[in-house]
Short mmCIF file of C-alpha atoms in Angstrom, two decimals:
data_model
loop_
_atom_site.label_atom_id
_atom_site.label_comp_id
_atom_site.label_asym_id
_atom_site.label_seq_id
_atom_site.Cartn_x
_atom_site.Cartn_y
_atom_site.Cartn_z
CA MET A 2 -115.54 -14.54 -209.42
CA ARG A 3 -116.01 -12.01 -206.75
CA LEU A 4 -119.23 -10.73 -208.28
CA ALA A 5 -120.60 -14.26 -208.34
CA ASP A 6 -119.83 -14.69 -204.65
CA CYS A 7 -121.58 -11.42 -203.77
CA SER A 8 -124.69 -12.37 -205.69
CA LEU A 9 -124.70 -15.77 -204.02
CA ASP A 10 -124.51 -14.14 -200.56
CA VAL A 11 -127.38 -11.85 -201.38
CA ARG A 12 -129.54 -14.79 -202.42
CA LEU A 13 -128.61 -16.84 -199.37
CA ASN A 14 -128.91 -13.91 -196.83
CA PRO A 15 -131.60 -11.55 -197.97
CA PRO A 16 -131.80 -8.16 -196.18
CA PRO A 17 -134.29 -7.94 -193.29
CA THR A 18 -137.77 -6.80 -194.08
CA PRO A 19 -138.50 -3.38 -192.44
CA VAL A 20 -141.13 -3.59 -189.67
CA ALA A 21 -143.70 -0.86 -189.49
CA GLU A 22 -143.54 1.10 -186.22
CA PRO A 23 -146.77 1.37 -184.23
CA ILE A 24 -148.43 4.71 -184.27
CA LEU A 25 -148.70 6.14 -180.69
CA GLU A 26 -151.99 7.85 -180.04
CA PRO A 27 -151.97 10.92 -177.73
CA SER A 28 -153.01 10.18 -174.13
CA THR A 29 -156.27 11.62 -173.00
CA ALA A 30 -155.29 11.57 -169.27
CA PRO A 31 -154.48 14.99 -167.77
CA ILE A 32 -150.87 15.69 -166.90
CA ASN A 33 -151.72 16.57 -163.28
CA ASP A 34 -152.89 12.96 -162.74
CA THR A 35 -149.63 11.43 -163.87
CA LEU A 36 -146.97 13.93 -162.68
CA PRO A 37 -146.61 15.47 -159.16
CA ASP A 38 -147.49 19.12 -158.80
CA VAL A 39 -144.24 20.97 -158.21
CA GLU A 40 -145.95 23.99 -156.67
CA GLN A 41 -147.84 21.73 -154.28
CA LEU A 42 -144.58 20.10 -153.16
CA LEU A 43 -143.07 23.49 -152.46
CA VAL A 44 -146.05 24.71 -150.46
CA GLU A 45 -146.79 21.43 -148.66
CA PRO A 46 -143.55 19.50 -148.05
CA PRO A 47 -143.83 15.80 -147.33
CA VAL A 48 -144.80 14.98 -143.77
CA LEU A 49 -141.81 13.84 -141.67
CA GLU A 50 -142.67 11.49 -138.87
CA PRO A 51 -140.98 12.58 -135.59
CA HIS A 52 -138.15 10.30 -134.54
CA ILE A 53 -134.93 10.65 -132.59
CA GLY A 54 -132.57 12.72 -134.70
CA PHE A 55 -135.18 14.23 -137.04
CA LEU A 56 -134.38 17.78 -135.92
CA LYS A 57 -130.77 17.35 -137.00
CA GLU A 58 -131.98 15.87 -140.28
CA LEU A 59 -133.93 19.07 -140.82
CA GLY A 60 -130.75 21.11 -140.30
CA LEU A 61 -130.96 21.98 -136.59
CA ASP A 62 -127.50 20.81 -135.54
CA PHE A 63 -126.02 22.96 -132.76
CA GLY A 64 -123.02 20.78 -131.97
CA TRP A 65 -122.23 20.78 -128.25
CA GLY A 66 -123.50 23.27 -125.71
CA PRO A 67 -126.64 24.39 -123.88
CA THR A 68 -128.68 24.69 -127.09
CA ALA A 69 -127.81 21.12 -128.12
CA LEU A 70 -128.71 19.93 -124.61
CA VAL A 71 -132.13 21.61 -124.74
CA GLU A 72 -132.68 20.23 -128.27
CA TYR A 73 -131.89 16.71 -127.06
CA LEU A 74 -134.36 17.05 -124.18
CA LEU A 75 -137.14 18.58 -126.27
CA GLU A 76 -136.80 16.03 -129.07
CA HIS A 77 -136.90 13.04 -126.71
CA ILE A 78 -139.97 14.36 -124.88
CA HIS A 79 -141.75 15.12 -128.16
CA VAL A 80 -140.98 11.69 -129.65
CA TYR A 81 -141.45 9.39 -126.65
CA ALA A 82 -144.33 11.23 -124.97
CA GLY A 83 -146.10 11.87 -128.26
CA THR A 84 -147.22 15.29 -127.04
CA PRO A 85 -147.89 18.28 -129.32
CA TRP A 86 -145.25 20.95 -129.59
CA TRP A 87 -146.78 23.27 -126.99
CA ALA A 88 -146.89 20.48 -124.38
CA SER A 89 -143.37 19.31 -125.29
CA ILE A 90 -142.01 22.81 -124.70
CA VAL A 91 -143.79 23.14 -121.34
CA LEU A 92 -142.58 19.70 -120.18
CA SER A 93 -139.01 20.52 -121.26
CA LEU A 94 -139.01 23.76 -119.27
CA LEU A 95 -140.45 21.95 -116.26
CA ALA A 96 -137.72 19.28 -116.47
CA ILE A 97 -135.02 21.96 -116.64
CA ARG A 98 -136.51 23.77 -113.64
CA ILE A 99 -136.54 20.57 -111.58
CA ALA A 100 -132.97 19.71 -112.60
CA ILE A 101 -131.55 23.04 -111.37
CA PHE A 102 -133.85 23.45 -108.37
CA LYS A 103 -131.10 22.72 -105.83
CA THR A 104 -129.13 25.72 -107.11
CA TYR A 105 -132.05 27.96 -106.15
CA VAL A 106 -132.15 26.35 -102.70
CA GLY A 107 -128.50 27.27 -102.12
CA GLY A 108 -129.04 30.79 -103.43
CA ALA A 109 -132.12 31.32 -101.25
CA ASP A 110 -130.31 30.13 -98.12
CA THR A 111 -127.30 32.40 -98.74
CA SER A 112 -129.51 35.39 -99.54
CA ALA A 113 -131.52 34.97 -96.32
CA ARG A 114 -128.36 34.69 -94.22
CA LEU A 115 -126.94 37.86 -95.77
CA MET A 116 -130.15 39.77 -95.06
CA ALA A 117 -130.15 38.58 -91.43
CA ILE A 118 -126.73 40.12 -90.71
CA LYS A 119 -127.06 43.07 -93.10
CA PRO A 120 -126.72 45.71 -90.33
CA HIS A 121 -123.40 44.21 -89.27
CA LEU A 122 -122.13 43.93 -92.83
CA ASP A 123 -123.13 47.51 -93.65
CA GLU A 124 -121.20 48.75 -90.63
CA VAL A 125 -118.07 46.82 -91.58
CA ARG A 126 -118.29 47.93 -95.22
CA GLU A 127 -118.57 51.54 -94.12
CA ARG A 128 -115.44 51.21 -92.02
CA ILE A 129 -113.62 49.56 -94.93
CA ASN A 130 -114.57 52.46 -97.20
CA GLN A 131 -113.37 54.99 -94.63
CA ALA A 132 -110.06 53.17 -94.28
CA ARG A 133 -109.67 53.09 -98.06
CA LEU A 134 -110.29 56.83 -98.37
CA GLN A 135 -107.79 57.52 -95.62
CA GLN A 136 -105.31 55.03 -97.11
CA ASP A 137 -105.16 53.18 -93.83
CA MET A 138 -104.16 49.76 -95.15
CA PRO A 139 -103.80 47.99 -91.75
CA GLU A 140 -107.29 49.08 -90.75
CA MET A 141 -108.73 48.09 -94.13
CA MET A 142 -107.13 44.65 -93.95
CA ARG A 143 -108.33 44.14 -90.41
CA ARG A 144 -111.91 45.01 -91.35
CA SER A 145 -111.76 42.81 -94.46
CA GLN A 146 -110.64 39.89 -92.33
CA GLU A 147 -113.41 40.72 -89.89
CA MET A 148 -115.97 40.37 -92.70
CA LYS A 149 -114.50 37.02 -93.71
CA ASP A 150 -114.77 35.86 -90.11
CA ILE A 151 -118.43 36.87 -90.06
CA TYR A 152 -119.10 34.85 -93.21
CA ALA A 153 -117.31 31.82 -91.75
CA ALA A 154 -119.09 32.05 -88.40
CA THR A 155 -122.56 32.39 -89.88
CA GLY A 156 -122.11 29.66 -92.50
CA ILE A 157 -122.28 31.96 -95.50
CA LYS A 158 -120.70 30.78 -98.75
CA ILE A 159 -120.86 33.62 -101.25
CA TRP A 160 -120.36 31.34 -104.25
CA LYS A 161 -123.74 29.73 -103.56
CA SER A 162 -125.50 33.00 -104.34
CA PHE A 163 -124.27 32.66 -107.96
CA LEU A 164 -125.54 29.11 -108.46
CA PRO A 165 -128.99 30.15 -109.80
CA PHE A 166 -127.24 31.83 -112.74
CA VAL A 167 -126.79 28.36 -114.26
CA ALA A 168 -130.29 28.92 -115.65
CA VAL A 169 -129.01 31.71 -117.93
CA PRO A 170 -127.22 29.53 -120.54
CA LEU A 171 -130.08 27.02 -120.49
CA GLY A 172 -132.59 29.82 -121.00
CA TYR A 173 -130.54 31.14 -123.90
CA GLY A 174 -130.44 27.62 -125.35
CA MET A 175 -134.25 27.40 -125.28
CA PHE A 176 -134.51 30.86 -126.84
CA ARG A 177 -132.14 29.95 -129.67
CA LEU A 178 -133.80 26.58 -130.30
CA THR A 179 -137.37 27.91 -130.44
CA ARG A 180 -136.32 30.72 -132.77
CA ASN A 181 -134.78 28.22 -135.21
CA LEU A 182 -137.83 25.96 -134.93
CA ALA A 183 -140.02 28.81 -136.17
CA GLU A 184 -137.60 30.00 -138.85
CA LEU A 185 -137.14 26.57 -140.48
CA PRO A 186 -140.10 25.84 -139.86
CA VAL A 187 -140.38 22.42 -138.27
CA PRO A 188 -143.41 20.41 -139.46
CA GLY A 189 -146.22 20.40 -136.94
CA LEU A 190 -145.72 23.90 -135.57
CA GLU A 191 -148.53 25.30 -137.72
CA ASN A 192 -151.08 23.35 -135.67
CA GLY A 193 -149.02 22.51 -132.58
CA GLY A 194 -150.47 25.23 -130.35
CA ILE A 195 -153.48 25.35 -128.05
CA LEU A 196 -156.40 27.62 -127.20
CA TRP A 197 -156.14 30.90 -129.11
CA PHE A 198 -152.57 30.42 -130.39
CA THR A 199 -152.85 27.24 -132.46
CA ASP A 200 -150.21 28.34 -134.98
CA LEU A 201 -146.85 28.53 -133.24
CA MET A 202 -145.05 30.00 -136.26
CA VAL A 203 -146.78 33.40 -135.98
CA CYS A 204 -147.07 35.79 -133.05
CA ASP A 205 -149.98 35.70 -130.65
CA PRO A 206 -152.72 37.77 -132.33
CA THR A 207 -154.18 38.84 -128.98
CA TYR A 208 -150.79 39.74 -127.39
CA LEU A 209 -151.88 37.97 -124.21
CA LEU A 210 -148.70 35.88 -124.03
CA PRO A 211 -146.23 38.83 -124.02
CA ILE A 212 -148.44 40.88 -121.69
CA GLY A 213 -148.78 37.96 -119.30
CA THR A 214 -145.03 37.41 -119.41
CA GLY A 215 -144.36 41.01 -118.38
CA PHE A 216 -147.00 40.93 -115.63
CA PHE A 217 -145.76 37.71 -114.06
CA THR A 218 -142.15 38.92 -114.28
CA PHE A 219 -143.16 42.06 -112.38
CA LEU A 220 -144.72 39.93 -109.63
CA VAL A 221 -141.56 37.82 -109.41
CA PHE A 222 -139.37 40.88 -108.79
CA LYS A 223 -141.94 42.27 -106.36
CA LEU A 224 -141.73 39.09 -104.28
CA GLY A 225 -137.96 39.30 -104.17
CA GLY A 226 -136.86 37.29 -107.19
CA GLU A 227 -136.96 33.56 -107.85
CA THR A 228 -135.38 32.81 -104.46
CA GLY A 229 -138.15 34.61 -102.55
CA ALA A 230 -135.95 37.36 -101.10
CA ALA A 231 -133.35 39.30 -103.01
CA GLY A 232 -130.04 39.86 -101.29
CA PRO A 233 -128.55 43.25 -100.50
CA MET A 234 -129.03 45.40 -103.57
CA ASN A 235 -128.94 49.06 -104.46
CA PRO A 236 -132.50 50.50 -104.20
CA THR A 237 -132.17 52.19 -107.59
CA MET A 238 -131.10 48.94 -109.24
CA LYS A 239 -133.91 47.07 -107.51
CA ARG A 240 -136.48 49.59 -108.76
CA LEU A 241 -135.04 49.41 -112.27
CA LEU A 242 -135.30 45.63 -112.37
CA LYS A 243 -138.80 45.68 -110.90
CA TRP A 244 -140.26 48.03 -113.54
CA GLY A 245 -137.82 48.10 -116.44
CA PHE A 246 -137.27 44.39 -117.02
CA PRO A 247 -140.98 43.43 -117.27
CA LEU A 248 -141.66 46.34 -119.62
CA CYS A 249 -138.75 45.41 -121.89
CA SER A 250 -139.77 41.75 -121.95
CA THR A 251 -143.31 42.70 -123.00
CA VAL A 252 -142.17 45.00 -125.80
CA PHE A 253 -139.45 42.76 -127.21
CA THR A 254 -141.53 39.57 -127.22
CA ALA A 255 -144.69 41.13 -128.68
CA TRP A 256 -143.84 40.23 -132.30
CA TRP A 257 -141.96 36.99 -131.74
CA PRO A 258 -143.41 33.68 -132.99
CA ALA A 259 -145.82 32.08 -130.56
CA VAL A 260 -143.42 29.21 -129.92
CA MET A 261 -140.94 31.68 -128.41
CA GLN A 262 -143.65 33.62 -126.58
CA LEU A 263 -144.92 30.38 -125.05
CA SER A 264 -141.42 29.59 -123.77
CA PHE A 265 -141.07 32.95 -122.00
CA PHE A 266 -144.65 32.84 -120.69
CA THR A 267 -144.15 29.38 -119.18
CA THR A 268 -140.84 30.39 -117.61
CA SER A 269 -142.40 33.45 -115.94
CA ILE A 270 -145.24 31.36 -114.46
CA MET A 271 -142.81 28.80 -113.05
CA ALA A 272 -140.63 31.57 -111.62
CA LEU A 273 -143.65 33.16 -109.91
CA LEU A 274 -144.75 29.85 -108.38
CA GLN A 275 -141.21 29.16 -107.18
CA SER A 276 -140.89 32.64 -105.67
CA TYR A 277 -144.15 32.16 -103.77
CA LEU A 278 -143.07 28.79 -102.39
CA PHE A 279 -139.68 30.11 -101.27
CA ARG A 280 -141.46 32.71 -99.15
CA GLU A 281 -143.52 30.12 -97.28
CA PRO A 282 -142.06 29.11 -93.87
CA TRP A 283 -143.13 25.46 -94.18
CA PHE A 284 -141.42 25.15 -97.55
CA ARG A 285 -138.18 26.68 -96.27
CA LYS A 286 -138.25 24.42 -93.23
CA PHE A 287 -138.72 21.34 -95.42
CA TRP A 288 -135.67 22.22 -97.57
CA ARG A 289 -133.67 23.44 -94.53
CA ILE A 290 -133.39 27.00 -95.84
CA GLN A 291 -132.58 29.88 -93.50
CA PRO A 292 -135.86 31.58 -92.44
CA LEU A 293 -136.55 34.98 -93.87
CA SER A 294 -135.87 38.06 -91.78
CA PRO A 295 -138.98 39.79 -90.38
CA GLN A 296 -138.93 42.59 -92.99
CA ASN A 297 -138.86 40.06 -95.86
CA SER A 298 -141.28 37.54 -94.40
CA PRO A 299 -144.79 37.47 -95.96
CA ARG A 300 -146.26 37.27 -92.45
CA ALA A 301 -144.21 40.06 -90.99
CA PRO A 302 -146.09 42.23 -88.49
CA THR A 303 -147.03 45.66 -89.70
CA GLY A 304 -145.80 48.78 -88.00
CA PRO A 305 -142.56 50.67 -87.61
CA GLU A 306 -139.45 48.51 -87.76
CA PRO A 307 -137.39 48.61 -84.56
CA GLY A 308 -133.99 50.16 -84.94
CA TYR A 309 -130.84 48.11 -84.86
CA ARG A 310 -129.60 47.67 -81.29
CA GLY A 311 -126.59 45.52 -81.96
CA MET A 312 -123.17 45.84 -80.39
CA VAL A 313 -121.04 48.85 -81.34
CA ILE A 314 -117.38 48.21 -82.04
CA PRO A 315 -115.40 51.48 -82.05
CA THR A 316 -112.69 52.05 -84.61
CA THR A 317 -109.16 53.00 -83.63
CA ALA A 318 -106.37 54.87 -85.35
CA ARG A 319 -103.67 52.45 -84.31
CA GLU A 320 -101.63 50.84 -87.02
CA VAL A 321 -101.22 47.58 -85.10
CA PRO A 322 -104.27 45.29 -85.39
CA GLN A 323 -106.07 44.83 -82.12
CA GLU A 324 -106.91 41.53 -80.55
CA PRO A 325 -110.60 40.61 -80.67
CA GLN A 326 -112.52 41.63 -77.58
CA PRO A 327 -114.17 39.01 -75.37
CA SER A 328 -117.48 37.77 -76.62
CA GLN A 329 -120.51 39.61 -75.28
CA GLY A 330 -123.13 38.00 -77.53
CA GLY A 331 -124.33 38.89 -80.98
CA VAL A 332 -122.63 37.96 -84.22
CA PHE A 333 -119.27 39.70 -83.54
CA GLY A 334 -118.93 38.01 -80.19
CA SER A 335 -119.65 34.68 -81.83
CA VAL A 336 -116.72 35.28 -84.16
CA GLY A 337 -114.39 35.46 -81.17
CA SER A 338 -115.78 32.22 -79.73
CA LYS A 339 -115.45 30.52 -83.17
CA PHE A 340 -118.86 28.88 -83.18
CA LYS A 341 -120.02 27.23 -86.42
CA ALA A 342 -123.63 26.49 -85.62
CA ASN A 343 -126.30 26.91 -88.22
CA LEU A 344 -127.84 30.35 -88.57
CA ALA A 345 -131.39 29.06 -88.35
CA ASP A 346 -131.78 30.33 -84.77
CA LEU A 347 -129.94 33.63 -85.36
CA GLN A 348 -133.04 35.74 -84.85
CA ASP A 349 -133.95 34.00 -81.60
CA ARG A 350 -130.47 34.37 -80.15
CA SER A 351 -130.34 38.03 -81.17
CA GLN A 352 -133.65 38.69 -79.45
CA LYS A 353 -132.48 36.91 -76.29
CA TYR A 354 -129.33 38.99 -76.32
CA VAL A 355 -131.31 42.23 -76.63
CA ASP A 356 -133.69 41.23 -73.82
CA LYS A 357 -130.79 40.32 -71.56
CA ASN A 358 -128.99 43.60 -72.07
CA GLN A 359 -132.14 45.66 -71.63
CA ALA A 360 -132.12 44.49 -67.99
CA LYS A 361 -128.47 45.52 -67.64
CA PRO A 362 -128.10 49.01 -69.09
CA THR A 363 -124.71 49.46 -67.40
CA SER A 364 -123.13 46.70 -69.51
CA ARG A 365 -123.16 48.99 -72.53
CA ARG A 366 -121.54 52.30 -73.05
CA SER A 367 -123.74 55.34 -73.09
CA ALA A 368 -124.31 57.45 -76.19
CA ALA A 369 -122.06 60.17 -74.80
CA GLU A 370 -119.20 57.72 -74.34
CA ILE A 371 -119.60 56.41 -77.88
CA LYS A 372 -119.64 59.94 -79.25
CA GLU A 373 -116.54 60.85 -77.25
CA ALA A 374 -114.72 57.73 -78.53
CA LYS A 375 -115.53 58.57 -82.13
CA ARG A 376 -114.41 62.16 -81.62
CA TYR A 377 -111.12 61.00 -80.12
CA ASP A 378 -110.55 58.54 -82.97
CA GLU A 379 -111.11 61.26 -85.53
CA LYS A 380 -108.76 63.58 -83.73
CA ARG A 381 -106.05 60.92 -83.57
CA ARG A 382 -106.37 60.19 -87.28
CA LYS A 383 -105.90 63.83 -88.15
CA GLU A 384 -102.84 64.07 -85.92
CA ILE A 385 -101.27 61.00 -87.51
CA GLU A 386 -101.96 62.27 -91.02
CA GLN A 387 -100.45 65.65 -90.18
CA SER A 388 -97.36 64.01 -88.70
CA LYS A 389 -96.87 61.96 -91.86
CA VAL A 390 -97.29 64.89 -94.24
CA HIS A 391 -95.62 67.81 -92.44
CA GLY A 392 -93.41 66.29 -89.80
CA HIS A 393 -91.67 63.63 -91.94
CA GLY A 394 -91.96 61.14 -89.16
CA LYS A 395 -91.79 63.68 -86.29
CA LYS A 396 -94.69 63.60 -83.92
CA HIS A 397 -96.48 66.83 -83.14
CA PRO A 398 -97.21 67.45 -79.47
CA ARG A 399 -100.80 67.01 -78.43
CA ARG A 400 -102.80 70.08 -77.72
#
């Protein structure tokens, strides 16, 4: 019975007839026409259209800080202005220079004020050093307070002289960003240059960019720095910065990628232009900056510089601070009168004071009197020191 059922099922449901598979003929088209060339993709990556955030998409994510700030500025200028990379870098540096320009104004004003009263400050510093060597704390404190009074009377705020250093972290941010742009590299740098340095990923073949950077940096230091007149500085240090820094910048930037060389070259040109403007009287007057002293002015008359004829304040060996003497003119007398006028007319008032006292030679002490006062002060100091060391508080009789 079961066999009959199986035979009946076979007759009613015959097995499917096998279908012959089509024979595939080999394609005559070359493989390169149908598949992408892997080597070509590695050598020539797909072009990435610039847009806001594309630098981070490429891996240039610096988080928060000066480098991220410079990246944000450079990317927005490059995308919205549509400029090539060389122009985007120049415009970014120009925008940074404009943004921090007021810090240079404050530094230039403070530096000029310090140079105007440098003879007075040198005299006070010398007396402070002498008091420190002699361990005369009352005298040292009195002279330190005297220097603070000079700063307050002449409108000098020392912290303003450090404001231009805000450019240091921003400059480091540009250096770090341009280095990473060349190391990645970012698409478009290979033809984003101009003139003889069209490829920004390799160094300048003519070395004109690093040489120009060193030359312009030398001129900046020769003119007195980016504020037009460097403040009081050790002559050896000034000479080292004037010759050593430009030489080092030329050597170290010689083999950098052109995108980094362009950044330093542009910065040196802007610094030179700014230094020149800060030395012009009309420019300083417009920004209300203290005029340069005659020895730092670009239009200073040639010839021997007249010696300092300011007021002489003798030192004393007393341990009790003395009351300030009545004002007789000059900067120290102005401290006693507590004036807070601007220092813009300091040179004119000093000249008027000198002319006035030239007509009255008896109002000043003679050179012999000054010498005698110094000799007496030195003698009194020695007597006090001897009484402290040998007498244990007993005073020795004067000779």
